[in-house]
């Protein structure tokens, strides 16, 4: 299938330099260690932020899924920067002249970030195995799949932003930061945002943030709970972001050389 | 191979409208080598971008390699190769990786793509550089790589936007050697832009002179020079009277456009200097007018451009700053 092959081609191109730079890869993979070393001491002996309702009492059970979404956001939100660097040269233009499927071009690029993110996620999960964190393989697998869809969405949105910023690169970094932090802080990744704990305006904002639903779905999935409305909402939110990202990206490419 | 009607493109920059291309009507046959010659800002790149599906035209139609650029862009993309004004290969990537990616983008499988890349690296004298990072190549090597990228899928139509700008004469000659061999072996149709008149003159069989978004002349380099500039015959005579008589005799020849006596020099303009010079000398002999010196100068495309616009190509190139657009 052409779409599949083209996605693979775009993905393989981006992965190449990554694999050829072991130092960069090493630092990327050190991030999970850093996270655990700096975060774990705070969690030991801490009560469940969700106030119960989960299948295990380990605070990791609540924090890890959110952390993965945090990683996903930070790994893919900056994806557009690579495109931004390529646009002034002819490298991107040359790809636009090839018959590569337009959606594949950006999804393949986003998948590169996602694959690295998945490697980091797996590393975190492996490192947590000796703790009281309880890994539910099926739930974790579903959680990572959800993360992939969400990562493709944020990645392609980042590419779209880059396509529109080709004339002023600062626009990219400005908008990216402006969107990234609210998206992150309003998603309840680090602290729960509930009707009881947050002022109502903040609560409302968090409820219109798609990342919130993804975080909640990840928590349910990593806890082994599939048949929940929260899971459905999370999947819908991630798919919506991905569809939006791909459509906006294709539109952006149509005018990329104007 | 290429047919356009009324192709135009304008840009809106800060409230002003720039008409980059104004009504391009092209008919380019398969197998030709065509140059767009014109100063910076003439609209060469914009024209190529429309023909390669990168830029939607403001109005007009373009059918390239049998497919409409607006309604069937992928049909066009599959059949063309494109070398942009910038570098096609990403600087952080490996030379061979970028080439293989390019082949894959055109639907070649990995094995085919690799085989083609091997051949291309040899053909373009890039053998030793397969494992190098693109960013470490010299300007000439990088441009040869760009050409290799445009050729991986052996397109029937190749667009080259200023393929040799910024390169030294040696690298420029090298690039043309490769491109023309390809043209010979595969019959590839080649459309290139340049603001080097020598390049258009040497390599194109058809030159379109472009200025301010319009094609102002379109013919083979020899015809352009003959029709629009003409050869120049310069005779030296012993005295002023001889010069006047020689000019009169020259004007009597049907193929002579202009003959001016200036002191002891006569300047004659004719499309066919090579055949007119012997005739003129014979006629002078018969009439008893003695020519002391005779010189024949062939015109350059710069003379053509000068004749058409009143500016020289070199002046225009210097006056317009290279904005990289
Ligand atoms: N993307 C663009 N936005 C605004 N103006 C442009 C753009 N591309 C080209 N132009 C303008 O259109 C004219 C023709 O440019 P171009 O086609 O690049 O000329 P050439 O390739 O012959 O040097 C120039 O005045 C240039 O500034
Ligand atoms: Mg140009």
XYZ file of N, CA, C and O in Angstrom, chain B residues 182-272:
364
model
N 23.154 12.195 -19.738
C 21.853 11.642 -19.410
C 20.825 11.942 -20.485
O 20.026 11.102 -20.880
N 20.892 13.183 -20.939
C 19.976 13.601 -21.989
C 20.166 12.721 -23.219
O 19.209 12.305 -23.859
N 21.426 12.421 -23.516
C 21.721 11.595 -24.686
C 21.267 10.165 -24.495
O 20.622 9.573 -25.343
N 21.612 9.607 -23.312
C 21.338 8.185 -23.096
C 19.860 7.896 -22.942
O 19.362 6.894 -23.434
N 19.156 8.753 -22.209
C 17.763 8.447 -21.893
C 16.774 9.319 -22.647
O 15.563 9.145 -22.524
N 17.284 10.296 -23.382
C 16.371 11.181 -24.103
C 15.588 12.103 -23.187
O 14.510 12.568 -23.536
N 16.124 12.340 -21.989
C 15.438 13.183 -21.015
C 15.239 14.601 -21.550
O 16.162 15.198 -22.089
N 14.043 15.123 -21.386
C 13.778 16.520 -21.729
C 14.314 17.382 -20.586
O 14.077 17.091 -19.421
N 15.058 18.427 -20.933
C 15.668 19.230 -19.882
C 15.240 20.684 -19.997
O 15.326 21.288 -21.063
N 14.741 21.209 -18.890
C 14.384 22.629 -18.820
C 15.212 23.223 -17.696
O 15.114 22.780 -16.559
N 16.054 24.180 -18.023
C 16.860 24.776 -16.955
C 16.793 26.291 -16.980
O 16.451 26.897 -17.996
N 17.067 26.888 -15.839
C 17.117 28.346 -15.760
C 18.555 28.753 -15.490
O 19.323 28.000 -14.908
N 18.892 29.925 -15.945
C 20.247 30.398 -15.689
C 20.292 31.896 -15.884
O 19.449 32.470 -16.566
N 21.219 32.556 -15.217
C 21.481 33.929 -15.611
C 22.903 34.044 -16.169
O 23.412 35.124 -16.353
N 23.522 32.872 -16.413
C 24.803 32.860 -17.121
C 24.509 32.700 -18.604
O 24.052 31.636 -19.034
N 24.774 33.715 -19.383
C 24.432 33.600 -20.787
C 25.266 32.539 -21.502
O 24.772 31.869 -22.400
N 26.507 32.353 -21.064
C 27.344 31.338 -21.722
C 26.674 29.970 -21.598
O 26.731 29.150 -22.513
N 26.069 29.737 -20.425
C 25.480 28.441 -20.163
C 24.303 28.171 -21.099
O 24.178 27.073 -21.660
N 23.448 29.164 -21.265
C 22.313 29.013 -22.167
C 22.831 28.807 -23.598
O 22.360 27.949 -24.340
N 23.828 29.595 -23.931
C 24.389 29.560 -25.271
C 25.000 28.199 -25.588
O 24.771 27.616 -26.650
N 25.770 27.678 -24.630
C 26.497 26.435 -24.869
C 25.591 25.214 -24.878
O 25.762 24.323 -25.692
N 24.627 25.150 -23.947
C 23.959 23.876 -23.720
C 22.528 23.798 -24.203
O 22.017 22.708 -24.424
N 21.867 24.941 -24.348
C 20.456 24.860 -24.720
C 20.299 24.857 -26.230
O 21.049 25.509 -26.945
N 19.315 24.103 -26.707
C 19.016 24.173 -28.128
C 17.920 25.184 -28.378
O 17.644 25.571 -29.496
N 17.276 25.584 -27.273
C 16.250 26.611 -27.397
C 16.361 27.501 -26.165
O 16.459 26.997 -25.052
N 16.409 28.799 -26.388
C 16.562 29.732 -25.275
C 15.348 30.641 -25.207
O 14.942 31.222 -26.214
N 14.768 30.725 -24.027
C 13.699 31.692 -23.823
C 14.280 32.801 -22.975
O 14.697 32.572 -21.853
N 14.289 33.976 -23.543
C 14.792 35.108 -22.780
C 13.624 35.673 -21.982
O 12.579 35.988 -22.545
N 13.795 35.730 -20.659
C 12.715 36.161 -19.774
C 13.102 37.473 -19.114
O 14.242 37.651 -18.686
N 12.146 38.389 -19.059
C 12.390 39.634 -18.345
C 11.061 40.115 -17.781
O 10.046 40.085 -18.472
N 11.074 40.534 -16.521
C 9.860 41.017 -15.856
C 8.673 40.084 -16.067
O 7.584 40.529 -16.388
N 8.901 38.791 -15.913
C 7.800 37.842 -15.945
C 7.269 37.489 -17.317
O 6.253 36.822 -17.441
N 7.938 37.946 -18.367
C 7.485 37.640 -19.720
C 8.609 37.029 -20.540
O 9.761 37.376 -20.357
N 8.229 36.147 -21.476
C 9.201 35.643 -22.438
C 9.303 36.677 -23.540
O 8.317 36.964 -24.215
N 10.479 37.274 -23.708
C 10.585 38.335 -24.703
C 11.273 37.856 -25.978
O 11.295 38.563 -26.973
N 11.832 36.665 -25.963
C 12.392 36.094 -27.179
C 12.511 34.595 -26.958
O 12.696 34.143 -25.833
N 12.376 33.836 -28.036
C 12.324 32.389 -27.889
C 12.790 31.748 -29.201
O 12.080 31.787 -30.193
N 14.007 31.234 -29.186
C 14.528 30.583 -30.389
C 15.822 29.848 -30.051
O 16.237 29.826 -28.902
N 16.472 29.291 -31.063
C 17.767 28.661 -30.807
C 18.768 29.795 -30.578
O 18.584 30.895 -31.086
N 19.829 29.515 -29.813
C 20.796 30.587 -29.533
C 21.319 31.226 -30.821
O 21.419 32.453 -30.904
N 21.611 30.414 -31.839
C 22.155 30.967 -33.082
C 21.159 31.882 -33.773
O 21.505 32.955 -34.255
N 19.891 31.448 -33.823
C 18.873 32.273 -34.460
C 18.660 33.571 -33.694
O 18.514 34.643 -34.291
N 18.634 33.451 -32.362
C 18.449 34.654 -31.548
C 19.533 35.672 -31.851
O 19.278 36.846 -32.047
N 20.764 35.155 -31.898
C 21.895 36.044 -32.114
C 21.855 36.625 -33.522
O 22.095 37.810 -33.729
N 21.512 35.768 -34.466
C 21.471 36.238 -35.845
C 20.349 37.256 -36.040
O 20.539 38.311 -36.645
N 19.151 36.960 -35.492
C 17.998 37.817 -35.752
C 17.989 39.065 -34.891
O 17.548 40.120 -35.320
N 18.411 38.910 -33.639
C 18.204 40.008 -32.709
C 19.458 40.825 -32.429
O 19.383 41.904 -31.895
N 20.605 40.265 -32.776
C 21.819 41.039 -32.551
C 22.627 41.086 -33.834
O 22.966 42.145 -34.349
N 22.892 39.974 -34.419
C 23.635 39.933 -35.675
C 25.131 39.961 -35.459
O 25.623 40.420 -34.427
N 25.849 39.436 -36.441
C 27.304 39.471 -36.389
C 27.764 40.901 -36.661
O 27.037 41.699 -37.256
N 28.963 41.161 -36.258
C 29.511 42.476 -36.519
C 30.797 42.322 -37.333
O 31.693 41.569 -36.949
N 30.830 42.998 -38.491
C 32.049 42.999 -39.297
C 32.683 44.368 -39.104
O 31.992 45.395 -39.224
N 33.929 44.385 -38.756
C 34.621 45.661 -38.583
C 35.772 45.734 -39.584
O 36.639 44.859 -39.594
N 35.714 46.745 -40.459
C 36.765 46.909 -41.467
C 37.598 48.133 -41.125
O 37.070 49.145 -40.644
N 38.893 48.003 -41.360
C 39.741 49.178 -41.235
C 40.174 49.621 -42.636
O 40.485 48.776 -43.481
N 40.124 50.929 -42.899
C 40.535 51.405 -44.233
C 41.687 52.397 -44.069
O 41.964 52.855 -42.949
N 42.356 52.735 -45.202
C 43.506 53.634 -45.141
C 43.053 55.069 -44.837
O 43.722 55.796 -44.108
N 41.897 55.477 -45.403
C 41.452 56.843 -45.128
C 39.927 56.908 -45.014
O 39.205 55.939 -45.248
N 39.468 58.129 -44.662
C 38.062 58.370 -44.422
C 37.194 58.138 -45.661
O 36.103 57.573 -45.565
N 37.694 58.539 -46.803
C 36.937 58.394 -48.034
C 36.671 56.924 -48.331
O 35.546 56.531 -48.687
N 37.693 56.090 -48.160
C 37.535 54.648 -48.367
C 36.490 54.081 -47.410
O 35.685 53.214 -47.783
N 36.535 54.573 -46.200
C 35.580 54.081 -45.201
C 34.149 54.390 -45.648
O 33.261 53.528 -45.570
N 33.923 55.612 -46.100
C 32.598 55.993 -46.574
C 32.158 55.105 -47.728
O 31.018 54.611 -47.759
N 33.070 54.886 -48.696
C 32.712 54.060 -49.849
C 32.450 52.612 -49.439
O 31.508 51.984 -49.933
N 33.287 52.111 -48.531
C 33.107 50.729 -48.065
C 31.745 50.579 -47.392
O 31.022 49.592 -47.613
N 31.373 51.568 -46.583
C 30.081 51.514 -45.899
C 28.952 51.488 -46.935
O 27.976 50.732 -46.804
N 29.093 52.308 -47.978
C 28.088 52.338 -49.037
C 27.959 50.982 -49.712
O 26.848 50.479 -49.915
N 29.108 50.357 -49.998
C 29.084 49.037 -50.642
C 28.448 47.986 -49.731
O 27.718 47.097 -50.192
N 28.754 48.112 -48.442
C 28.199 47.143 -47.482
C 26.678 47.277 -47.434
O 25.948 46.281 -47.453
N 26.202 48.525 -47.385
C 24.756 48.755 -47.316
C 24.040 48.195 -48.541
O 22.866 47.845 -48.471
N 24.758 48.093 -49.650
C 24.166 47.579 -50.880
C 23.868 46.079 -50.799
O 23.073 45.553 -51.569
N 24.527 45.402 -49.850
C 24.272 43.959 -49.716
C 22.924 43.746 -49.026
O 22.633 44.371 -48.012
N 22.117 42.836 -49.569
C 20.768 42.654 -49.010
C 20.771 42.154 -47.558
O 19.875 42.483 -46.796
N 21.763 41.364 -47.179
C 21.737 40.770 -45.838
C 22.309 41.693 -44.757
O 22.347 41.338 -43.593
N 22.745 42.877 -45.173
C 23.341 43.778 -44.185
C 22.260 44.696 -43.596
O 21.467 45.278 -44.306
N 22.215 44.743 -42.254
C 21.207 45.555 -41.580
C 21.654 46.996 -41.393
O 20.844 47.902 -41.339
N 22.949 47.160 -41.261
C 23.432 48.470 -40.851
C 24.911 48.548 -41.188
O 25.627 47.560 -41.045
N 25.361 49.683 -41.686
C 26.788 49.870 -41.935
C 27.130 51.318 -41.641
O 26.516 52.227 -42.197
N 28.041 51.528 -40.731
C 28.366 52.884 -40.302
C 29.859 53.129 -40.498
O 30.685 52.310 -40.057
N 30.181 54.232 -41.150
C 31.589 54.609 -41.277
C 31.927 55.550 -40.137
O 31.181 56.491 -39.849
N 33.022 55.287 -39.476
C 33.422 56.117 -38.344
C 34.930 56.328 -38.479
O 35.713 55.412 -38.192
N 35.305 57.504 -38.958
C 36.719 57.761 -39.254
C 37.215 56.716 -40.253
O 36.630 56.580 -41.330
N 38.242 55.957 -39.907
C 38.735 54.964 -40.867
C 38.218 53.574 -40.531
O 38.814 52.562 -40.887
N 37.116 53.540 -39.832
C 36.569 52.235 -39.448
C 35.136 52.116 -39.977
O 34.388 53.098 -39.988
N 34.806 50.904 -40.399
C 33.445 50.665 -40.861
C 32.853 49.549 -40.013
O 33.466 48.489 -39.874
N 31.677 49.826 -39.418
C 31.039 48.770 -38.606
C 29.776 48.308 -39.321
O 28.885 49.101 -39.613
N 29.759 47.005 -39.580
C 28.664 46.430 -40.352
C 27.934 45.422 -39.480
O 28.562 44.615 -38.789
N 26.614 45.483 -39.466
C 25.836 44.501 -38.706
C 25.034 43.656 -39.688
O 24.344 44.184 -40.555
N 25.193 42.327 -39.557
C 24.496 41.418 -40.471
C 24.250 40.106 -39.740
O 25.046 39.689 -38.909
N 23.131 39.456 -40.039
C 22.894 38.178 -39.372
C 23.883 37.092 -39.808
O 24.066 36.113 -39.102
N 24.484 37.282 -40.982
C 25.318 36.190 -41.499
C 26.712 36.683 -41.834
O 27.102 36.716 -42.998
